[in-house]
PDB file of C-alpha atoms in Angstrom:
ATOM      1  CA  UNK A1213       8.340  48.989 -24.948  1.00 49.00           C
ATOM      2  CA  UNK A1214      11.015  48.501 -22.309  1.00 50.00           C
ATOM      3  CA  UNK A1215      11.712  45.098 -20.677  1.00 52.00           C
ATOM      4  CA  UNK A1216      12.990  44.343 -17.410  1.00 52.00           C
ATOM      5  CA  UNK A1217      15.033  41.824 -15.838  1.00 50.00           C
ATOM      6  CA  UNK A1218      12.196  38.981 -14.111  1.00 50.00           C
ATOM      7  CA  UNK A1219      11.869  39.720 -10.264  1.00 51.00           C
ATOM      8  CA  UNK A1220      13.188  44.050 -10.959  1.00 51.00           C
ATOM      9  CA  UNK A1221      11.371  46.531  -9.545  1.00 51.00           C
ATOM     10  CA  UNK A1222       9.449  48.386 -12.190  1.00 52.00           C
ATOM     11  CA  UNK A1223      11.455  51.680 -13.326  1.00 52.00           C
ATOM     12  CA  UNK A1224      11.235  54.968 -11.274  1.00 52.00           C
ATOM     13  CA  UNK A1225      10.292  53.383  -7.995  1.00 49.00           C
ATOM     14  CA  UNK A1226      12.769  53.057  -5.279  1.00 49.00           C
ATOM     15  CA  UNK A1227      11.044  49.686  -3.576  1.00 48.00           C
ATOM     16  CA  UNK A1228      13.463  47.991  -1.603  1.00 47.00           C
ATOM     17  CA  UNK A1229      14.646  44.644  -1.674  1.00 46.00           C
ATOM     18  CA  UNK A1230      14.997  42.595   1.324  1.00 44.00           C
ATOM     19  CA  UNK A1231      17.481  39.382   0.669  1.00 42.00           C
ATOM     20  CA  UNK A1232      16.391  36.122   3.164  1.00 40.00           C
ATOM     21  CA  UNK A1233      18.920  33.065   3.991  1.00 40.00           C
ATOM     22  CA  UNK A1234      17.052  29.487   3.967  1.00 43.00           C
ATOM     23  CA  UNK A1235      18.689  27.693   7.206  1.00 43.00           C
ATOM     24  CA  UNK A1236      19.686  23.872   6.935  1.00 46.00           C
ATOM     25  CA  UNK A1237      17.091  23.128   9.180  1.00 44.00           C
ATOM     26  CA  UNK A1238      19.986  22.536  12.108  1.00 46.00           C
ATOM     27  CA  UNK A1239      19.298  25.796  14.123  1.00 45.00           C
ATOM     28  CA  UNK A1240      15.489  24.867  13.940  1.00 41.00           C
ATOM     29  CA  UNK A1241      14.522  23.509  17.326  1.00 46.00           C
ATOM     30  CA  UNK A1242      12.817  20.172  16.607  1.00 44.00           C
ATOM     31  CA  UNK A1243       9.396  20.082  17.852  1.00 43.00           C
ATOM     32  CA  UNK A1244       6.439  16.987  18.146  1.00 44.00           C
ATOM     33  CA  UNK A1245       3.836  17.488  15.974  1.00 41.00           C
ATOM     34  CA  UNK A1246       0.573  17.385  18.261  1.00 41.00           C
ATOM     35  CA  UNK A1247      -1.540  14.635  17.841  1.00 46.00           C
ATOM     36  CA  UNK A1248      -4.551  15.587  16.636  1.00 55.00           C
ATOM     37  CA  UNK A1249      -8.075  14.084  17.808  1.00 54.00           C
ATOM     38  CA  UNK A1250      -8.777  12.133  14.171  1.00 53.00           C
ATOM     39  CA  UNK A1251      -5.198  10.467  14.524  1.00 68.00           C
ATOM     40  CA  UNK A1252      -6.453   8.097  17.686  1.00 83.00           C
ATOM     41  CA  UNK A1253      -7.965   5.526  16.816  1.00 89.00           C
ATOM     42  CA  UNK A1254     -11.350   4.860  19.396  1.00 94.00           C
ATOM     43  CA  UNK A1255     -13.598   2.727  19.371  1.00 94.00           C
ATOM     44  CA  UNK A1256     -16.854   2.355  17.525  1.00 96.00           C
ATOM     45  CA  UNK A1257     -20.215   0.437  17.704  1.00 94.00           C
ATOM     46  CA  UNK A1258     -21.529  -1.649  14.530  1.00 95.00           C
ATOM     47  CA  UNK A1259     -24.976  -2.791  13.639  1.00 94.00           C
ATOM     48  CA  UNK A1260     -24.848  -4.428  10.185  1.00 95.00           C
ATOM     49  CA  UNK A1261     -28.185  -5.656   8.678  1.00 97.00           C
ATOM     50  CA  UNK A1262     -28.091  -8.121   5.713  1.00 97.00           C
ATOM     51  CA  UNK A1263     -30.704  -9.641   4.335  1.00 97.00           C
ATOM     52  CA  UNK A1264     -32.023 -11.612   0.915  1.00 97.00           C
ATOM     53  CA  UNK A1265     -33.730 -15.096  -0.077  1.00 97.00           C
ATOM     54  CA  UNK A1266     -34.295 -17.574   2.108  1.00 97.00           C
ATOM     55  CA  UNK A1267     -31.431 -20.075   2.919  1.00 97.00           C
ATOM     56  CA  UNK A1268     -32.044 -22.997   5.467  1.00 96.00           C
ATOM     57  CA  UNK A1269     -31.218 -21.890   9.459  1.00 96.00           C
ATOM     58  CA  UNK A1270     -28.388 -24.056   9.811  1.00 96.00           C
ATOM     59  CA  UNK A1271     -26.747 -22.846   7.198  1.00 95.00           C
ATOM     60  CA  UNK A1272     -26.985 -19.264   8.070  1.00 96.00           C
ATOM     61  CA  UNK A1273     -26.255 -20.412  11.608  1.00 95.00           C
ATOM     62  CA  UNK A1274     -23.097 -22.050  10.717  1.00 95.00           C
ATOM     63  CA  UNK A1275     -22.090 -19.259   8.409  1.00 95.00           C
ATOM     64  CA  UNK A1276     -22.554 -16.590  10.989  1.00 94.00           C
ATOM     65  CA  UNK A1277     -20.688 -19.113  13.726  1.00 93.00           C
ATOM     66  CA  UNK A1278     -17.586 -19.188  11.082  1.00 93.00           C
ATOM     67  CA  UNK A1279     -17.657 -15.147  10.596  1.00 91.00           C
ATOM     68  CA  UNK A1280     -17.569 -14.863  14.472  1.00 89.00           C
ATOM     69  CA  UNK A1281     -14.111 -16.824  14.441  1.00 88.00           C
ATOM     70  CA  UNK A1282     -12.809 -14.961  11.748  1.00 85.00           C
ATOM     71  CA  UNK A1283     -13.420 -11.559  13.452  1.00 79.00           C
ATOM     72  CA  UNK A1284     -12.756 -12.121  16.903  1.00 74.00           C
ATOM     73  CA  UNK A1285     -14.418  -8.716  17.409  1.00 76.00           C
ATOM     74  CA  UNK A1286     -17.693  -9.916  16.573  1.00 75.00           C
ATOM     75  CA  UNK A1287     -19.984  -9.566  19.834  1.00 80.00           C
ATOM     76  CA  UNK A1288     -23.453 -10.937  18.930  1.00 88.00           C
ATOM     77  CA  UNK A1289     -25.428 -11.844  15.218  1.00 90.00           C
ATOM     78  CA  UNK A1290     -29.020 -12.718  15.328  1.00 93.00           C
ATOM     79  CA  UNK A1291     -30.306 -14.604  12.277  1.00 95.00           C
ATOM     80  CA  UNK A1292     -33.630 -15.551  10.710  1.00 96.00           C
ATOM     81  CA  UNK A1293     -33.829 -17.204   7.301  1.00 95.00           C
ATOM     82  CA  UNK A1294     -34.009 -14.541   5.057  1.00 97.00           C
ATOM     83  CA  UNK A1295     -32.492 -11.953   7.174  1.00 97.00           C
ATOM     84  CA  UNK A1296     -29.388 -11.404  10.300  1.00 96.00           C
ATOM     85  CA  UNK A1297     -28.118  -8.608  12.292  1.00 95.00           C
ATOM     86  CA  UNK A1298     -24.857  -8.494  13.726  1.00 94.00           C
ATOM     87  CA  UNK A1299     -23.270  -6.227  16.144  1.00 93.00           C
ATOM     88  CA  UNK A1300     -19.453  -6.112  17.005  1.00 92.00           C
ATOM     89  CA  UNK A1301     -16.651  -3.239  18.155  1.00 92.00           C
ATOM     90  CA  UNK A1302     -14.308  -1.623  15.527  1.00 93.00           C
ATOM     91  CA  UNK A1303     -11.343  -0.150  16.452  1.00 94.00           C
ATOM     92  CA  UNK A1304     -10.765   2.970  13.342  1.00 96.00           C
ATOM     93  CA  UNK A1305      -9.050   6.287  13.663  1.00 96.00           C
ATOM     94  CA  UNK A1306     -13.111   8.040  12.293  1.00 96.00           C
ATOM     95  CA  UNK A1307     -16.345   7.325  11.669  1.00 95.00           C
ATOM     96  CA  UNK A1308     -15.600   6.942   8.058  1.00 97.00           C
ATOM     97  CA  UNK A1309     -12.562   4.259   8.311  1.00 96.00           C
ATOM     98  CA  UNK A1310     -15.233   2.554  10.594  1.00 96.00           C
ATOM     99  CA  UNK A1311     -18.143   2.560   8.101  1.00 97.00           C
ATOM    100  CA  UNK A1312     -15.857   1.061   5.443  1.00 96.00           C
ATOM    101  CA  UNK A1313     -14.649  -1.711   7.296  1.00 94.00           C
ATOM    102  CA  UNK A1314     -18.263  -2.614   8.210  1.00 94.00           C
ATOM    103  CA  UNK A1315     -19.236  -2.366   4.610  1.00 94.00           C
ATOM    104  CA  UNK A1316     -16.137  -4.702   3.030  1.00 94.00           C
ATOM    105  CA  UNK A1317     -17.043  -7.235   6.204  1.00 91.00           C
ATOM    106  CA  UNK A1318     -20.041  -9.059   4.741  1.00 92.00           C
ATOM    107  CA  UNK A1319     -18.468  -8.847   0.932  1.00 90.00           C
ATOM    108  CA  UNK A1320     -14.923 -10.025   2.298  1.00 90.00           C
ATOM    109  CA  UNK A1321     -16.197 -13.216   4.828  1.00 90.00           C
ATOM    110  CA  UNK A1322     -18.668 -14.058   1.875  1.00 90.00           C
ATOM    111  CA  UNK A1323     -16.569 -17.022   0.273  1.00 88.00           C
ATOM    112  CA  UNK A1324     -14.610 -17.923   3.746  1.00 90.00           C
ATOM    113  CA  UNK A1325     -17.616 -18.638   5.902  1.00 91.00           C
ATOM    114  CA  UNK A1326     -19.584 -19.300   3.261  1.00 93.00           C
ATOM    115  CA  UNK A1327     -22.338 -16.516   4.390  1.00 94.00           C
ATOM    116  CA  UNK A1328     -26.044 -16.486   2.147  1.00 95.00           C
ATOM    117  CA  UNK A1329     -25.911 -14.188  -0.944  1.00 94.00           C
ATOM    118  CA  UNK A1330     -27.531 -11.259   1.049  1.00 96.00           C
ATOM    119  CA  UNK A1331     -26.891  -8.095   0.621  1.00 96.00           C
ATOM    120  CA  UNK A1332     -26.272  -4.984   3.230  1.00 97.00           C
ATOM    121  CA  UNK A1333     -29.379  -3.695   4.076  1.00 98.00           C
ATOM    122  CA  UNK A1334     -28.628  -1.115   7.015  1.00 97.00           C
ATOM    123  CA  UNK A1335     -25.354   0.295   8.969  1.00 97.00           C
ATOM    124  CA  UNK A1336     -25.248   1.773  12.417  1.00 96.00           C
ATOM    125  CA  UNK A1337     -21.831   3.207  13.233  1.00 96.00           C
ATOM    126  CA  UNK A1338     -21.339   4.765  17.088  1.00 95.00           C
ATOM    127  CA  UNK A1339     -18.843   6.204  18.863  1.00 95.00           C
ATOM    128  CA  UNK A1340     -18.483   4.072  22.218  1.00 93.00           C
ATOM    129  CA  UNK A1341     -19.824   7.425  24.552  1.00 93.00           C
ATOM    130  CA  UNK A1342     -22.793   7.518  22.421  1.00 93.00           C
ATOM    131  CA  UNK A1343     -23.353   3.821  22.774  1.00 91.00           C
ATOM    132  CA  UNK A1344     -22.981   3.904  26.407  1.00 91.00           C
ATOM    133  CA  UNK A1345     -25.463   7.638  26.517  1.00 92.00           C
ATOM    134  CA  UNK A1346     -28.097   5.377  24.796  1.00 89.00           C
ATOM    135  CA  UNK A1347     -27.936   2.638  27.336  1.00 87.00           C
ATOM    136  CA  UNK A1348     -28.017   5.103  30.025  1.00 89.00           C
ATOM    137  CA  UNK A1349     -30.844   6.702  28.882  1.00 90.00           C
ATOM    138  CA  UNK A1350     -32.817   3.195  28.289  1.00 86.00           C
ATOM    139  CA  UNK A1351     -33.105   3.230  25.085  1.00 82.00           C
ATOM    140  CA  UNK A1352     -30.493   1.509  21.674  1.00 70.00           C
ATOM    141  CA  UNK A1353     -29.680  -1.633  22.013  1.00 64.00           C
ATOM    142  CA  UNK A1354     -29.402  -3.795  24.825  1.00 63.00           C
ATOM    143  CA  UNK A1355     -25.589  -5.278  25.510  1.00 62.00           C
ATOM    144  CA  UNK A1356     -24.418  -7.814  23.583  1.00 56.00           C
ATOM    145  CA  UNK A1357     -25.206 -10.467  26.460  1.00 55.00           C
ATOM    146  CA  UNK A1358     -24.984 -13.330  25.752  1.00 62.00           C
ATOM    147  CA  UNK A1359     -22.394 -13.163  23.029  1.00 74.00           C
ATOM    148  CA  UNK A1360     -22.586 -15.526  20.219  1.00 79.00           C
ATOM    149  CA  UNK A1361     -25.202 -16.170  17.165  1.00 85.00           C
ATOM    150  CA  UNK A1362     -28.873 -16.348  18.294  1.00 80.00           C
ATOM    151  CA  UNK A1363     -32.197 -16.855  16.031  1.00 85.00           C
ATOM    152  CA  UNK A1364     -34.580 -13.521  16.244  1.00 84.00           C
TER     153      UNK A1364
END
């Protein structure tokens, strides 16, 4: 058994070898990048149902007033005693960056606002167009007028 130098053409073959220079990068021409459609962030709609045992109005009230001045997004909760919805505008580069802010809000304003022990019971995430189709077409949900916390 003959061996070969690594990278040698194998013996009795005339292949030719064609030798390449790697440039500094200096007689590139420098080009953007494009943007692509992911990479801008838009905006998205976000229901976020919560619910769990009963806790007294006010205090679910209160909570719920506190969350709104933490997230100065927040456009409207409704609230009963065992169960609240509230509705806001994210800004996130995808549906997926959106969801998981919407997730961590409840979890994260928990302690701060001191929110009921609920859990997350139900997530809407829409792009604005679709939000704006659906009130077109008479149907989703109304705008968030007035803004603020409201009981059911």
């Amino acid at each position: 058994m003959r061996r070969a130098r690594p990278g040698a053409a194998p013996r009795g073959t005339t292949a030719e070898r064609t030798l390449t220079s790697v440039g500094t990068g200096a007689d590139v021409e420098r080009r953007e990048v494009p943007e692509q459609p992911g990479d801008t962030p838009r905006l998205w709609h976000i229901t976020l149902s919560v619910s769990g045992a009963e806790a007294p109005l006010k205090e679910v009230r209160r909570g719920l007033e506190q969350l709104a001045h933490d997230h100065p997004f927040l456009l409207t909760s409704r609230y009963a005693n065992d169960h609240a919805e509230i509705r806001y505008w994210e800004e996130a580069r995808d549906l997926h960056d959106a969801a998981a802010v919407a997730l961590r809000l409840w979890g994260e304003h928990r302690s701060t606002a001191r929110l009921p022990p609920w859990e997350i019971v139900g997530l809407e995430v829409i792009d604005r167009g679709t939000y704006h189709q659906r009130l077109a077409e008479g149907y989703g949900p109304p705008p968030a007028a007035p803004v603020g916390v409201h009981p059911f």
